[in-house]
């Protein structure tokens, strides 16, 4: 098993990424982790961090896609960037997965343009763990597709269910559509149509619509939504949590016994952060391509990188892509609406890519 | 000035609504507050709460639209409900505004079906204050229209700007579109098209797209969005804040000096809640009808009802509807895209209403 790791992405630079690769190489003996990036940087870090005897080959890539770049344009303009080289390793079968903590848009563009969609998949979707009061659920799409059709949401439901079952180990995961009301019939046109399709989709445990409050309470295992709404949902929750933590600290340290308050607040917030910390969940996965793409948070430290590699490894071991492929093919053969009919034009896949190429 | 108050709506019952009416009648001498509801209930409360000498006429309404009812169906089935009677007072010119803490969908349906749209307005929108780190901004639409077109968002931007200027007193309020990225070109098709329209719209201070994080930081005065996304945005922020408060209490009371932690947590949370408390902002306003409709939170207590009445009073004094009407007419005359061309069929106005009548 070979996993291509983009060494050049992420807020903390190659040192942290390589530290994660070393942790993973020690923990998962049967995995080859190909370090893709500037050889001199990688060699220096490997020497500094004592990686002797580990299975960490270097694959040279001279360029880097930076955080601010336009994804599709950058992927085209930088064929020797670490992301594009890593994607190419997956496309030509050298690697089975590609892991990065770099620019999410760049990772999507590299994955879609270089690796390509799985047969029968209309739109690849970005799936991510999301913290609830009870644990974690998964949400997809959180940003690969700003505009989708009901049959896309149907495929997201199928992919999300298989992911929750085989990667997170949830038996018969419940699936719900994010909406502005729980009742059937609530939602925009997209949600109302998707609701009808999901009711008729075999092999998933569809439970109806869900509102944010119930997601936070842990009511559902899989949340299905378009990439625009999903992205705003996830970012709104993150931003609110951050603001509220800040305001809590301000208020706890404003009282008459502020030093005690500050002490308790710091300790409590550390525990809160640990409870909602998704670094052990390995980041988001772009599902629906011919190879796995794992997009770790830009802020990932070594531990998060190790878990992102673990998710890729588990996906390969569980053969999640073949399971998705099988389910999609089966449903196509049964004549359910699952695959619909759509132009396979690569550039229709994400509106971000479309807009750039227009 | 006459404001029709639905006495039968809200979680706390007529006692609290009437207490709010009494507070308002004492504070705002020139306002007649018509109490719409069951006369025997209202009379008993007025007697119990000492309302002698106040300008609080009773307008009988024998029915009540309950929280669980389907809005448009309930409005049709209950012509003598407090919401419908109150709306009718606005339609026939007896009252200039209608205030309720009842079922939001019912209030929208009563407003749209009974009062009707302002000339030139394509879609009425629900505008609401939203707490940020710096204070409050306003968000519209937060739920009246699940599916909209770019020209609807353009009108929301115009209505939101006028509201922020004349009701909240913000000079040259900044306007941004809620999106999944700040850069121009980010967003779904709706957002991308609306962005282009807003750039060309005179009389508003359009600043581009905005993400949740920047809204929380207080970057913008007016947030423009469709009612589906806006509803999910507001509810996600509310649900996250609630969950995080709960988790903070759990964690602060879990430590070794849990009683001190509990004491500090309660005090701090009280202050946090006061900072994000929107009861003084009077709730949401349905803009774009021939009369004002103010929808206070279901959980409103007397103080929040008084502020909802204050918002209605201010809207009437500022003649906000005439200002919106003038701006819309002016832009129509100038040939900007503002009003587009759309069937004026009442039942196309909100997808909720449409679905029910289909």
XYZ file of C-alpha atoms in Angstrom:
716
model
C 0.000 0.000 0.000
C 1.378 3.360 -1.042
C 0.060 6.711 0.203
C 1.306 9.924 -1.426
C 1.807 12.704 1.129
C 2.029 16.347 0.054
C 4.862 17.556 2.257
C 4.676 21.191 1.174
C 1.091 22.014 2.319
C -0.191 23.150 5.712
C 0.267 26.073 8.083
C 3.147 24.508 10.014
C 5.370 23.634 7.078
C 7.237 20.459 6.053
C 8.701 19.801 9.529
C 5.271 19.058 11.009
C 4.048 17.090 7.997
C 7.161 14.926 7.996
C 6.880 14.419 11.757
C 3.367 13.066 11.076
C 4.683 10.816 8.319
C 7.326 9.428 10.669
C 4.694 8.751 13.359
C 2.517 7.013 10.773
C 5.408 4.983 9.334
C 6.244 3.733 12.844
C 2.580 2.923 13.601
C 1.552 1.327 10.294
C 4.303 -1.049 9.219
C 2.758 -2.210 5.947
C 2.301 1.288 4.510
C 4.691 3.062 2.164
C 4.352 6.821 2.604
C 5.718 8.659 -0.422
C 6.926 12.101 0.600
C 6.154 14.444 -2.276
C 7.922 17.800 -2.313
C 11.277 19.538 -2.539
C 13.899 16.805 -2.033
C 16.415 19.009 -0.229
C 13.784 20.128 2.276
C 12.583 16.570 2.849
C 16.083 15.125 3.175
C 17.043 17.769 5.723
C 13.938 17.079 7.815
C 14.338 13.296 7.646
C 17.930 13.633 8.832
C 16.967 16.037 11.596
C 14.030 13.930 12.794
C 15.712 10.490 12.848
C 13.759 8.492 10.300
C 16.279 5.725 9.707
C 14.822 2.385 8.732
C 11.379 3.791 7.905
C 9.568 3.292 4.610
C 9.528 6.907 3.454
C 10.628 7.278 -0.188
C 10.991 10.796 -1.601
C 9.149 11.813 -4.782
C 10.511 15.144 -6.080
C 8.147 18.033 -6.839
C 9.677 21.445 -7.420
C 6.580 23.673 -7.091
C 4.032 24.496 -4.383
C 0.378 25.547 -4.698
C -0.008 28.352 -2.180
C -3.068 29.083 -0.013
C -4.253 32.126 -1.948
C -4.040 30.679 -5.468
C -7.001 29.989 -7.747
C -7.312 26.205 -7.589
C -7.827 25.061 -11.176
C -5.501 27.693 -12.609
C -2.796 26.764 -10.110
C -3.139 23.041 -10.876
C -2.695 23.796 -14.576
C 0.093 26.318 -14.117
C 2.122 24.144 -11.749
C 2.379 20.620 -13.178
C 5.362 19.933 -10.936
C 3.647 21.081 -7.728
C 3.539 18.639 -4.827
C -0.277 18.331 -5.113
C -0.276 17.613 -8.819
C 2.648 15.168 -8.563
C 0.941 13.377 -5.649
C -2.334 13.172 -7.608
C -0.470 11.794 -10.589
C 0.971 9.003 -8.422
C -2.632 8.013 -7.658
C -3.760 8.310 -11.248
C -1.002 6.062 -12.581
C -1.603 3.533 -9.825
C 1.672 4.031 -7.979
C -0.224 5.286 -4.925
C -3.775 4.477 -3.787
C -4.388 7.692 -1.893
C -3.169 11.270 -1.674
C -3.020 13.170 1.615
C -2.552 16.935 1.921
C -2.922 19.723 4.482
C -2.662 22.368 1.774
C -5.172 24.605 -0.016
C -8.502 22.696 -0.053
C -9.548 24.125 -3.404
C -6.202 23.092 -4.860
C -6.599 19.556 -3.507
C -10.097 19.301 -5.009
C -8.909 20.634 -8.350
C -5.852 18.347 -8.403
C -8.021 15.376 -7.451
C -10.780 16.068 -9.960
C -8.561 17.170 -12.834
C -5.723 14.675 -12.307
C -7.309 11.584 -10.757
C -10.783 11.920 -12.266
C -14.211 10.710 -11.221
C -15.200 7.159 -10.483
C -17.429 5.642 -13.182
C -21.091 6.492 -12.485
C -20.325 9.191 -9.941
C -21.839 12.512 -10.970
C -20.026 14.697 -8.451
C -17.263 13.928 -5.997
C -18.122 15.304 -2.540
C -16.056 16.455 0.405
C -17.055 14.583 3.562
C -15.977 15.753 6.994
C -16.434 14.718 10.620
C -18.493 17.215 12.639
C -18.518 17.348 16.468
C -21.860 16.860 18.249
C -22.802 16.581 21.924
C -22.648 12.794 21.643
C -19.586 12.373 19.435
C -19.179 12.924 15.733
C -21.349 12.737 12.646
C -20.228 13.202 9.038
C -21.376 16.009 6.754
C -21.177 16.013 2.964
C -20.751 17.990 0.794
C -18.872 20.682 2.708
C -17.543 22.528 -0.294
C -16.726 20.637 -3.479
C -19.983 21.553 -5.270
C -21.657 24.922 -4.804
C -24.593 24.024 -7.080
C -26.058 20.550 -7.185
C -29.155 18.683 -8.297
C -31.305 16.273 -6.258
C -29.655 13.198 -7.799
C -26.286 14.510 -6.624
C -27.566 14.639 -3.057
C -28.814 11.091 -3.555
C -25.310 9.922 -4.423
C -23.913 11.891 -1.489
C -26.321 9.978 0.767
C -25.089 6.658 -0.608
C -21.411 7.612 -0.356
C -21.872 9.090 3.127
C -23.624 5.953 4.387
C -20.885 3.677 3.078
C -18.240 5.943 4.584
C -19.936 6.025 8.002
C -20.344 2.259 7.929
C -16.924 1.174 6.709
C -14.621 3.931 7.937
C -16.333 5.034 11.169
C -17.772 1.604 11.957
C -21.362 2.754 12.487
C -23.926 -0.001 11.981
C -26.835 1.106 9.806
C -25.963 4.828 9.939
C -28.926 7.215 9.868
C -28.995 9.728 7.019
C -30.771 13.087 7.041
C -30.916 16.138 4.785
C -29.938 19.501 6.281
C -32.990 21.741 5.991
C -34.753 24.741 7.492
C -37.363 22.495 9.077
C -37.660 18.850 10.033
C -41.014 18.068 8.473
C -41.219 16.474 5.039
C -41.935 19.234 2.533
C -39.741 21.763 4.355
C -36.726 23.106 2.502
C -35.870 24.677 -0.814
C -36.739 22.944 -4.096
C -33.469 20.994 -4.020
C -34.160 19.579 -0.557
C -37.795 18.745 -1.299
C -36.852 16.845 -4.460
C -33.900 15.112 -2.819
C -36.156 14.046 0.068
C -38.387 12.172 -2.412
C -35.387 10.504 -4.067
C -33.821 9.473 -0.776
C -37.083 7.915 0.396
C -36.860 5.604 -2.610
C -33.145 4.848 -2.358
C -32.409 1.291 -1.243
C -29.499 0.523 1.044
C -29.578 3.728 3.100
C -31.274 4.427 6.429
C -32.985 7.683 5.448
C -34.675 9.420 8.362
C -35.871 12.679 6.789
C -34.783 16.275 7.259
C -32.693 17.622 10.098
C -32.097 21.089 11.560
C -28.834 22.365 13.018
C -30.033 21.936 16.603
C -30.670 18.216 16.170
C -27.342 17.735 14.392
C -25.569 19.301 17.400
C -27.495 16.962 19.702
C -26.197 13.977 17.746
C -29.484 12.893 16.170
C -27.991 11.750 12.885
C -24.892 9.941 11.633
C -24.786 11.367 8.108
C -25.849 14.890 7.092
C -26.475 15.372 3.377
C -26.338 18.868 1.881
C -25.056 20.835 -1.087
C -21.499 22.181 -0.889
C -22.615 25.809 -0.498
C -24.961 25.205 2.432
C -22.660 22.572 3.965
C -19.696 24.906 3.838
C -21.655 27.723 5.491
C -23.066 25.315 8.084
C -19.628 24.038 9.120
C -18.008 27.478 9.079
C -20.877 29.074 11.037
C -20.586 26.446 13.764
C -16.801 26.924 13.903
C -17.020 30.709 13.971
C -19.736 30.722 16.644
C -17.797 28.307 18.842
C -14.680 30.428 18.512
C -16.500 33.691 19.258
C -18.289 32.200 22.238
C -15.044 30.836 23.700
C -13.519 34.272 23.343
C -16.511 35.960 24.970
C -16.533 33.359 27.775
C -12.877 34.095 28.530
C -13.594 37.829 28.511
C -16.475 37.340 30.916
C -14.795 34.791 33.194
C -11.789 37.036 33.618
C -13.897 40.163 34.112
C -15.344 39.179 37.501
C -14.080 40.062 40.990
C -12.036 36.828 41.318
C -10.723 37.027 37.801
C -7.554 34.991 38.351
C -9.558 31.994 39.568
C -11.967 32.522 36.700
C -9.128 32.662 34.209
C -7.589 29.493 35.606
C -10.868 27.571 35.487
C -11.781 28.980 32.084
C -8.504 27.908 30.540
C -8.806 24.407 31.968
C -12.449 24.061 30.936
C -11.811 25.410 27.452
C -8.941 22.981 27.020
C -11.345 20.152 27.839
C -14.033 21.618 25.567
C -11.533 21.856 22.727
C -10.463 18.279 23.286
C -14.105 17.190 23.068
C -14.654 18.953 19.765
C -11.158 18.335 18.426
C -11.419 16.595 15.088
C -7.681 16.073 14.556
C -8.072 12.393 15.400
C -10.655 12.087 12.666
C -8.138 12.767 9.954
C -9.796 15.642 8.140
C -12.087 15.693 5.148
C -12.122 13.088 2.385
C -12.965 13.760 -1.246
C -15.147 10.781 -2.179
C -16.096 9.759 -5.695
C -12.750 9.862 -7.490
C -10.796 6.882 -8.768
C -8.468 7.338 -5.796
C -8.814 8.613 -2.268
C -7.956 12.239 -1.487
C -7.693 13.140 2.202
C -7.640 16.868 2.975
C -6.344 17.492 6.495
C -6.882 20.874 8.169
C -4.304 23.487 7.221
C -3.547 23.800 10.941
C -2.747 20.074 11.215
C 0.133 19.082 13.477
C 1.991 15.767 13.294
C -0.769 13.920 15.150
C -3.468 15.098 12.734
C -1.295 14.162 9.752
C -0.815 10.683 11.201
C -4.594 10.317 11.529
C -5.142 11.600 7.987
C -2.756 8.883 6.792
C -4.660 6.392 8.962
C -7.942 7.393 7.296
C -6.369 6.913 3.854
C -5.004 3.500 4.952
C -8.382 2.447 6.327
C -10.120 3.591 3.163
C -7.746 1.494 1.090
C -8.023 -1.546 3.393
C -11.796 -1.314 3.476
C -11.783 -0.822 -0.272
C -14.285 1.975 0.256
C -14.059 3.175 -3.345
C -14.902 -0.277 -4.732
C -17.854 -0.444 -2.329
C -19.102 2.920 -3.533
C -18.533 1.870 -7.135
C -20.449 -1.378 -6.575
C -23.395 0.342 -4.893
C -23.616 3.004 -7.587
C -23.422 0.407 -10.362
C -26.014 -1.783 -8.646
C -28.419 1.103 -8.316
C -27.810 2.161 -11.893
C -28.562 -1.396 -13.033
C -31.733 -1.462 -10.936
C -32.828 1.656 -12.749
C -33.133 3.885 -9.721
C -32.446 7.503 -10.434
C -29.106 7.350 -8.758
C -26.854 8.183 -11.640
C -29.251 10.163 -13.792
C -27.787 11.273 -17.062
C -25.211 13.947 -17.130
C -22.453 15.098 -19.364
C -19.187 13.666 -18.139
C -17.444 16.924 -18.910
C -14.788 17.248 -16.273
C -15.199 20.984 -15.980
C -18.825 20.760 -14.967
C -17.837 19.153 -11.735
C -17.386 22.104 -9.466
C -18.622 25.575 -9.929
C -15.294 26.892 -8.705
C -13.506 25.143 -11.528
C -16.190 26.126 -13.973
C -15.983 29.776 -13.098
C -12.240 29.839 -13.438
C -12.248 28.193 -16.813
C -15.148 30.246 -18.167
C -50.847 55.534 15.352
C -52.411 52.128 15.857
C -50.468 48.893 16.317
C -52.329 45.578 16.322
C -50.910 43.146 18.878
C -51.627 39.413 18.657
C -52.264 38.605 22.307
C -52.686 34.855 21.806
C -49.195 34.000 20.403
C -45.955 33.203 22.230
C -44.630 30.624 24.655
C -45.590 32.538 27.799
C -49.241 33.174 26.990
C -51.428 36.291 27.042
C -50.280 37.407 30.502
C -46.767 38.169 29.288
C -47.908 39.725 25.984
C -50.335 42.005 27.773
C -47.670 42.931 30.321
C -45.542 44.017 27.351
C -48.437 45.991 25.893
C -48.935 47.767 29.214
C -45.207 48.631 29.409
C -45.341 49.955 25.844
C -48.550 51.938 26.421
C -46.906 53.624 29.435
C -43.697 54.344 27.500
C -45.163 55.490 24.182
C -48.034 57.859 24.900
C -49.095 58.559 21.311
C -49.562 54.888 20.353
C -52.811 52.970 20.388
C -52.123 49.291 20.941
C -55.060 47.155 19.809
C -55.136 43.917 21.773
C -56.346 41.204 19.397
C -57.570 37.954 20.938
C -60.169 36.375 23.180
C -61.925 39.278 24.956
C -62.559 37.427 28.216
C -58.859 36.475 28.479
C -57.730 40.027 27.687
C -60.206 41.672 30.057
C -59.167 39.402 32.909
C -55.475 40.186 32.343
C -56.039 43.925 32.017
C -57.959 43.903 35.286
C -55.313 41.776 37.029
C -52.388 43.882 35.744
C -53.780 47.377 36.469
C -54.065 48.971 33.045
C -56.457 51.761 33.913
C -56.132 54.887 31.826
C -54.005 53.232 29.111
C -54.858 53.285 25.423
C -55.427 49.533 24.961
C -58.640 48.790 23.024
C -59.717 45.156 22.626
C -60.363 43.676 19.180
C -62.117 40.281 19.503
C -60.707 37.207 17.756
C -62.086 33.830 18.730
C -59.447 31.505 17.210
C -55.707 30.895 17.647
C -53.126 29.639 15.137
C -51.062 27.126 17.095
C -47.312 26.500 16.778
C -47.589 23.194 14.920
C -50.104 24.238 12.260
C -49.399 24.513 8.535
C -49.218 28.280 8.002
C -51.236 28.962 4.836
C -53.816 26.288 5.636
C -54.257 27.650 9.162
C -54.647 31.222 7.916
C -57.408 30.064 5.546
C -59.090 27.741 8.035
C -59.148 30.273 10.863
C -60.428 33.610 9.548
C -61.226 34.700 13.087
C -57.774 33.862 14.497
C -55.889 36.625 16.277
C -53.210 36.714 13.539
C -55.693 37.001 10.690
C -57.811 39.588 12.506
C -54.699 41.621 13.347
C -53.515 41.454 9.717
C -56.945 42.560 8.543
C -56.709 45.648 10.767
C -53.543 46.550 8.856
C -55.052 45.779 5.471
C -58.099 47.994 6.017
C -55.937 50.803 7.380
C -57.184 50.682 10.969
C -53.694 49.712 12.151
C -50.305 50.472 10.561
C -48.455 47.475 11.961
C -49.082 44.014 13.354
C -46.947 42.502 16.139
C -46.948 38.819 17.132
C -44.854 36.343 19.118
C -46.731 33.416 17.576
C -45.928 30.861 14.872
C -43.519 32.589 12.433
C -44.880 30.733 9.416
C -48.402 31.745 10.408
C -47.352 35.381 10.732
C -45.717 35.290 7.293
C -48.754 33.652 5.731
C -51.181 36.029 7.418
C -49.061 38.992 6.360
C -48.597 37.893 2.778
C -52.110 36.567 2.216
C -54.009 39.241 4.173
C -51.920 42.398 3.924
C -50.285 41.734 0.560
C -47.073 42.895 -1.043
C -45.999 46.457 -1.579
C -46.148 47.526 -5.236
C -42.904 46.599 -7.026
C -41.696 44.258 -4.296
C -41.094 40.756 -5.661
C -40.715 38.996 -2.333
C -41.199 40.176 1.229
C -38.232 39.173 3.395
C -37.794 38.481 7.081
C -35.043 40.671 8.549
C -33.559 39.952 11.958
C -30.891 41.388 14.237
C -27.902 39.067 14.690
C -25.383 39.367 17.541
C -21.705 39.912 16.633
C -18.612 40.566 18.720
C -19.079 44.301 18.167
C -22.850 44.576 18.483
C -25.561 43.629 16.032
C -25.940 43.372 12.300
C -29.130 42.535 10.380
C -29.647 39.430 8.261
C -32.282 38.989 5.574
C -33.948 36.785 4.464
C -33.981 34.418 7.450
C -36.891 32.299 6.318
C -39.668 33.837 4.255
C -38.357 32.559 0.888
C -36.635 29.199 0.542
C -35.975 29.670 -3.186
C -35.093 33.050 -4.633
C -33.579 34.628 -7.717
C -30.727 37.166 -7.892
C -33.119 40.104 -8.337
C -34.821 39.100 -5.092
C -31.500 39.329 -3.266
C -31.030 42.731 -4.878
C -34.290 43.953 -3.361
C -33.325 42.420 -0.023
C -30.119 44.472 -0.162
C -32.079 47.660 -0.772
C -34.654 46.911 1.945
C -31.951 45.842 4.417
C -29.943 49.015 3.832
C -32.954 51.250 4.375
C -33.869 49.287 7.506
C -30.348 49.538 8.958
C -30.235 53.251 8.184
C -33.657 54.346 9.374
C -34.478 51.860 12.135
C -31.026 51.057 13.551
C -29.579 54.491 12.791
C -26.469 53.240 10.964
C -24.987 55.811 8.585
C -24.166 54.310 5.185
C -24.588 50.671 6.300
C -22.292 48.171 4.591
C -24.008 45.338 2.711
C -22.507 41.927 1.969
C -23.758 38.632 0.557
C -23.370 35.524 2.727
C -21.167 33.123 0.770
C -18.729 30.240 1.079
C -15.821 32.531 0.289
C -15.121 36.238 0.371
C -13.648 36.679 -3.083
C -15.808 37.848 -5.980
C -16.826 34.773 -7.976
C -17.162 32.592 -4.876
C -20.588 31.185 -4.118
C -23.336 29.264 -5.837
C -24.926 30.547 -9.065
C -27.414 32.635 -7.082
C -24.687 34.416 -5.139
C -22.464 34.983 -8.180
C -25.347 36.527 -10.138
C -26.555 38.587 -7.176
C -23.011 39.875 -6.657
C -23.037 41.334 -10.184
C -26.455 42.934 -9.642
C -25.510 44.435 -6.285
C -22.350 45.952 -7.745
C -24.588 47.908 -10.128
C -27.253 48.865 -7.591
C -27.226 52.570 -6.678
C -27.957 53.724 -3.150
C -26.403 50.792 -1.300
C -22.906 50.424 0.146
C -22.132 46.994 -1.324
C -18.855 45.527 -0.056
C -18.861 42.061 -1.617
C -19.214 38.597 -0.125
C -18.868 37.699 3.528
C -18.208 34.467 5.431
C -19.657 33.521 8.809
C -16.424 34.315 10.651
C -16.376 37.921 9.457
C -20.076 38.347 10.255
C -19.376 37.228 13.847
C -16.510 39.727 14.018
C -18.909 42.512 13.057
C -17.494 43.264 9.596
C -20.831 44.072 7.981
C -24.057 45.864 8.877
C -26.389 44.036 6.480
C -26.103 40.379 5.452
C -28.050 39.428 2.335
C -28.985 35.791 1.721
C -31.821 33.539 0.591
C -34.306 32.382 3.233
C -33.051 28.788 3.227
C -29.392 29.636 3.802
C -30.227 32.526 6.143
C -32.446 30.319 8.256
C -29.754 27.642 8.539
C -27.101 30.284 9.271
C -29.079 31.811 12.141
C -30.161 28.463 13.575
C -26.647 26.997 13.345
C -25.203 29.937 15.262
C -27.950 29.648 17.899
C -27.559 25.890 18.253
C -23.766 26.075 18.466
C -23.904 28.806 21.100
C -26.387 26.794 23.133
C -24.374 23.573 22.887
C -21.131 25.321 23.773
C -22.684 26.990 26.815
C -23.912 23.591 27.947
C -20.509 21.982 27.414
C -18.778 24.888 29.194
C -21.020 24.398 32.228
C -20.313 20.658 32.169
C -16.588 21.290 32.029
C -16.474 24.150 34.539
C -18.383 22.081 37.078
C -16.336 18.940 36.438
C -13.058 20.225 37.910
C -11.718 19.813 41.448
C -13.203 23.133 42.662
C -16.494 22.586 40.919
C -18.631 24.828 43.153
C -16.432 27.840 42.398
C -16.464 26.866 38.732
C -20.239 26.586 38.741
C -20.599 29.963 40.420
C -18.267 31.692 37.963
C -19.765 29.887 34.992
C -23.287 30.935 35.852
C -22.260 34.545 36.333
C -20.195 34.618 33.145
C -22.904 32.933 31.105
C -25.448 35.423 32.368
C -23.206 38.214 31.106
C -22.611 36.399 27.804
C -26.345 35.958 27.344
C -26.913 39.611 28.054
C -24.357 40.505 25.366
C -26.054 38.366 22.739
C -29.597 38.992 23.961
C -31.655 40.281 21.079
C -34.843 40.909 23.073
C -34.131 44.651 23.012
C -34.010 44.514 19.244
C -37.653 43.631 18.942
C -37.458 40.494 16.849
C -37.708 39.995 13.119
C -39.591 42.247 10.717
C -41.320 41.112 7.550
C -40.423 43.838 5.070
C -42.050 44.394 1.707
C -45.753 44.237 2.569
C -48.187 47.151 2.544
C -47.984 47.145 6.338
C -45.343 46.296 8.891
C -45.316 42.844 10.470
C -43.049 42.377 13.504
C -42.419 38.778 14.559
C -41.057 38.624 18.104
C -39.420 35.446 19.410
C -41.872 32.863 20.716
C -39.999 33.036 24.026
C -40.563 36.800 24.302
C -41.283 38.174 27.744
C -42.930 41.540 28.434
C -39.705 43.462 27.781
C -39.211 41.874 24.354
C -42.847 42.562 23.438
C -42.417 46.193 24.426
C -39.365 46.414 22.155
C -41.227 44.707 19.302
C -43.923 47.375 19.656
C -41.169 50.014 19.728
C -39.755 48.668 16.435
C -43.220 48.828 14.854
C -43.678 52.395 16.170
C -40.276 53.447 14.847
C -41.011 51.869 11.481
C -44.240 53.824 11.248
C -42.644 57.099 12.418
C -39.739 56.686 10.021
C -42.198 55.750 7.289
C -39.838 52.920 6.377
C -42.328 51.300 3.988
C -42.754 54.517 1.995
C -38.954 54.824 1.832
C -38.658 51.290 0.515
C -41.499 51.937 -1.918
C -39.845 55.134 -3.151
C -36.444 53.483 -3.616
C -37.929 50.511 -5.462
C -40.014 52.752 -7.734
C -37.044 55.021 -8.410
C -34.866 52.080 -9.385
C -37.628 50.618 -11.528
C -37.974 53.970 -13.305
C -34.207 54.152 -13.818
C -34.435 50.810 -15.508
C -32.092 48.928 -13.191
C -32.927 45.287 -12.864
C -34.345 45.797 -9.431
C -37.920 44.761 -9.986
C -37.481 42.414 -12.914
C -40.684 40.990 -14.251
C -42.518 38.389 -12.298
C -46.028 37.121 -12.016
C -47.678 38.844 -9.117
C -49.392 35.624 -8.131
C -49.553 35.741 -4.384
C -48.918 32.062 -3.971
C -45.560 32.190 -5.640
C -44.218 34.252 -2.825
C -42.931 31.628 -0.464
C -42.192 28.060 -1.211
C -43.836 27.034 2.046
C -47.100 28.555 0.950
C -46.686 27.180 -2.535
C -46.129 23.649 -1.357
C -49.144 23.699 0.871
C -51.454 24.933 -1.816
C -50.062 22.609 -4.492
